[in-house]
JSON list of C-alpha atoms in Angstrom, two decimals:
[
{"chain": "A", "resi": 1, "resn": "MET", "atom": "CA", "xyz": [-63.80, 41.97, 2.96]},
{"chain": "A", "resi": 2, "resn": "GLU", "atom": "CA", "xyz": [-66.40, 44.41, 4.21]},
{"chain": "A", "resi": 3, "resn": "ALA", "atom": "CA", "xyz": [-68.52, 46.51, 1.85]},
{"chain": "A", "resi": 4, "resn": "LEU", "atom": "CA", "xyz": [-67.96, 50.26, 1.88]},
{"chain": "A", "resi": 5, "resn": "PHE", "atom": "CA", "xyz": [-71.63, 50.89, 1.17]},
{"chain": "A", "resi": 6, "resn": "SER", "atom": "CA", "xyz": [-74.62, 49.47, -0.65]},
{"chain": "A", "resi": 7, "resn": "THR", "atom": "CA", "xyz": [-76.70, 51.15, -3.31]},
{"chain": "A", "resi": 8, "resn": "ASN", "atom": "CA", "xyz": [-79.87, 50.46, -5.29]},
{"chain": "A", "resi": 9, "resn": "LEU", "atom": "CA", "xyz": [-79.58, 50.75, -9.05]},
{"chain": "A", "resi": 10, "resn": "ALA", "atom": "CA", "xyz": [-82.42, 50.57, -11.57]},
{"chain": "A", "resi": 11, "resn": "VAL", "atom": "CA", "xyz": [-81.48, 47.75, -13.96]},
{"chain": "A", "resi": 12, "resn": "ASN", "atom": "CA", "xyz": [-83.88, 46.58, -16.68]},
{"chain": "A", "resi": 13, "resn": "ASP", "atom": "CA", "xyz": [-86.94, 47.87, -14.80]},
{"chain": "A", "resi": 14, "resn": "ALA", "atom": "CA", "xyz": [-85.80, 46.16, -11.58]},
{"chain": "A", "resi": 15, "resn": "ASN", "atom": "CA", "xyz": [-84.36, 47.58, -8.37]},
{"chain": "A", "resi": 16, "resn": "VAL", "atom": "CA", "xyz": [-81.03, 45.80, -7.82]},
{"chain": "A", "resi": 17, "resn": "VAL", "atom": "CA", "xyz": [-78.96, 46.11, -4.63]},
{"chain": "A", "resi": 18, "resn": "TYR", "atom": "CA", "xyz": [-75.20, 46.28, -5.14]},
{"chain": "A", "resi": 19, "resn": "GLN", "atom": "CA", "xyz": [-72.59, 46.04, -2.41]},
{"chain": "A", "resi": 20, "resn": "VAL", "atom": "CA", "xyz": [-69.59, 48.26, -3.20]},
{"chain": "A", "resi": 21, "resn": "PHE", "atom": "CA", "xyz": [-66.09, 47.18, -2.20]},
{"chain": "A", "resi": 22, "resn": "GLU", "atom": "CA", "xyz": [-62.68, 48.80, -2.62]},
{"chain": "A", "resi": 23, "resn": "ASP", "atom": "CA", "xyz": [-59.99, 46.50, -4.01]},
{"chain": "A", "resi": 24, "resn": "GLN", "atom": "CA", "xyz": [-56.55, 48.01, -4.67]},
{"chain": "A", "resi": 25, "resn": "GLY", "atom": "CA", "xyz": [-57.95, 51.29, -5.99]},
{"chain": "A", "resi": 26, "resn": "LYS", "atom": "CA", "xyz": [-60.90, 49.72, -7.81]},
{"chain": "A", "resi": 27, "resn": "TYR", "atom": "CA", "xyz": [-64.46, 50.24, -6.62]},
{"chain": "A", "resi": 28, "resn": "VAL", "atom": "CA", "xyz": [-66.25, 46.98, -7.33]},
{"chain": "A", "resi": 29, "resn": "PHE", "atom": "CA", "xyz": [-70.05, 46.73, -7.58]},
{"chain": "A", "resi": 30, "resn": "LEU", "atom": "CA", "xyz": [-71.26, 43.23, -6.66]},
{"chain": "A", "resi": 31, "resn": "SER", "atom": "CA", "xyz": [-74.91, 42.40, -7.17]},
{"chain": "A", "resi": 32, "resn": "GLU", "atom": "CA", "xyz": [-76.76, 40.80, -4.26]},
{"chain": "A", "resi": 33, "resn": "ASN", "atom": "CA", "xyz": [-78.85, 38.89, -6.82]},
{"chain": "A", "resi": 34, "resn": "SER", "atom": "CA", "xyz": [-77.91, 35.23, -6.46]},
{"chain": "A", "resi": 35, "resn": "ASP", "atom": "CA", "xyz": [-78.76, 34.08, -9.98]},
{"chain": "A", "resi": 36, "resn": "ASN", "atom": "CA", "xyz": [-76.13, 36.30, -11.68]},
{"chain": "A", "resi": 37, "resn": "ALA", "atom": "CA", "xyz": [-78.76, 37.99, -13.83]},
{"chain": "A", "resi": 38, "resn": "TYR", "atom": "CA", "xyz": [-77.05, 41.31, -13.13]},
{"chain": "A", "resi": 39, "resn": "HIS", "atom": "CA", "xyz": [-73.46, 41.99, -14.04]},
{"chain": "A", "resi": 40, "resn": "ASN", "atom": "CA", "xyz": [-70.82, 42.92, -11.53]},
{"chain": "A", "resi": 41, "resn": "PHE", "atom": "CA", "xyz": [-68.61, 45.80, -12.62]},
{"chain": "A", "resi": 42, "resn": "SER", "atom": "CA", "xyz": [-65.96, 48.17, -11.31]},
{"chain": "A", "resi": 43, "resn": "PHE", "atom": "CA", "xyz": [-64.59, 51.69, -11.65]},
{"chain": "A", "resi": 44, "resn": "VAL", "atom": "CA", "xyz": [-61.33, 53.44, -10.94]},
{"chain": "A", "resi": 45, "resn": "ARG", "atom": "CA", "xyz": [-60.92, 57.13, -10.18]},
{"chain": "A", "resi": 46, "resn": "ASN", "atom": "CA", "xyz": [-58.76, 58.97, -12.69]},
{"chain": "A", "resi": 47, "resn": "GLY", "atom": "CA", "xyz": [-58.41, 62.62, -11.71]},
{"chain": "A", "resi": 48, "resn": "ASP", "atom": "CA", "xyz": [-61.94, 64.01, -11.50]},
{"chain": "A", "resi": 49, "resn": "SER", "atom": "CA", "xyz": [-63.62, 61.21, -13.44]},
{"chain": "A", "resi": 50, "resn": "TRP", "atom": "CA", "xyz": [-64.62, 57.60, -12.93]},
{"chain": "A", "resi": 51, "resn": "ASN", "atom": "CA", "xyz": [-63.55, 55.09, -15.56]},
{"chain": "A", "resi": 52, "resn": "GLU", "atom": "CA", "xyz": [-65.38, 51.81, -16.02]},
{"chain": "A", "resi": 53, "resn": "LEU", "atom": "CA", "xyz": [-62.99, 48.87, -16.21]},
{"chain": "A", "resi": 54, "resn": "GLU", "atom": "CA", "xyz": [-65.32, 46.48, -18.00]},
{"chain": "A", "resi": 55, "resn": "LEU", "atom": "CA", "xyz": [-66.06, 48.51, -21.11]},
{"chain": "A", "resi": 56, "resn": "ASN", "atom": "CA", "xyz": [-69.59, 48.16, -22.47]},
{"chain": "A", "resi": 57, "resn": "LYS", "atom": "CA", "xyz": [-70.62, 45.84, -19.62]},
{"chain": "A", "resi": 58, "resn": "VAL", "atom": "CA", "xyz": [-73.17, 48.27, -18.23]},
{"chain": "A", "resi": 59, "resn": "SER", "atom": "CA", "xyz": [-75.52, 50.68, -19.93]},
{"chain": "A", "resi": 60, "resn": "PRO", "atom": "CA", "xyz": [-74.95, 54.44, -19.76]},
{"chain": "A", "resi": 61, "resn": "GLN", "atom": "CA", "xyz": [-77.95, 54.71, -17.39]},
{"chain": "A", "resi": 62, "resn": "ILE", "atom": "CA", "xyz": [-76.48, 52.19, -14.94]},
{"chain": "A", "resi": 63, "resn": "LYS", "atom": "CA", "xyz": [-73.05, 53.81, -15.20]},
{"chain": "A", "resi": 64, "resn": "GLU", "atom": "CA", "xyz": [-74.59, 57.21, -14.41]},
{"chain": "A", "resi": 65, "resn": "GLN", "atom": "CA", "xyz": [-76.32, 55.80, -11.30]},
{"chain": "A", "resi": 66, "resn": "ALA", "atom": "CA", "xyz": [-73.14, 54.03, -10.16]},
{"chain": "A", "resi": 67, "resn": "VAL", "atom": "CA", "xyz": [-70.99, 57.14, -10.62]},
{"chain": "A", "resi": 68, "resn": "GLU", "atom": "CA", "xyz": [-73.55, 59.20, -8.68]},
{"chain": "A", "resi": 69, "resn": "ALA", "atom": "CA", "xyz": [-73.37, 56.68, -5.81]},
{"chain": "A", "resi": 70, "resn": "LEU", "atom": "CA", "xyz": [-69.56, 56.74, -5.88]},
{"chain": "A", "resi": 71, "resn": "ASN", "atom": "CA", "xyz": [-69.48, 60.54, -5.85]},
{"chain": "A", "resi": 72, "resn": "LYS", "atom": "CA", "xyz": [-71.85, 60.64, -2.86]},
{"chain": "A", "resi": 73, "resn": "TYR", "atom": "CA", "xyz": [-69.66, 58.15, -1.00]},
{"chain": "A", "resi": 74, "resn": "VAL", "atom": "CA", "xyz": [-66.41, 60.01, -1.75]},
{"chain": "A", "resi": 75, "resn": "LEU", "atom": "CA", "xyz": [-67.92, 63.41, -0.85]},
{"chain": "A", "resi": 76, "resn": "ASN", "atom": "CA", "xyz": [-69.41, 62.11, 2.42]},
{"chain": "A", "resi": 77, "resn": "LYS", "atom": "CA", "xyz": [-66.21, 60.30, 3.31]},
{"chain": "A", "resi": 78, "resn": "GLY", "atom": "CA", "xyz": [-64.21, 63.51, 2.92]},
{"chain": "A", "resi": 79, "resn": "ALA", "atom": "CA", "xyz": [-66.63, 65.59, 4.98]}
]
């Protein structure tokens, strides 16, 4: 499966690269960090909002960054 895009998220004072994949309507963020220090997580689009599937797995700051990246991707894809 090929990534839709990659994005850098600030996680615990570190810059972490995530590859983002689409899997049956879910947008999955997979960390490129090989030691699993950073959680993978996913979102689904519900109307005009993004809902995190793994509740409380990521902080509000990481969720905000991820949603911003998703919105940029969706807006650019539709342009």
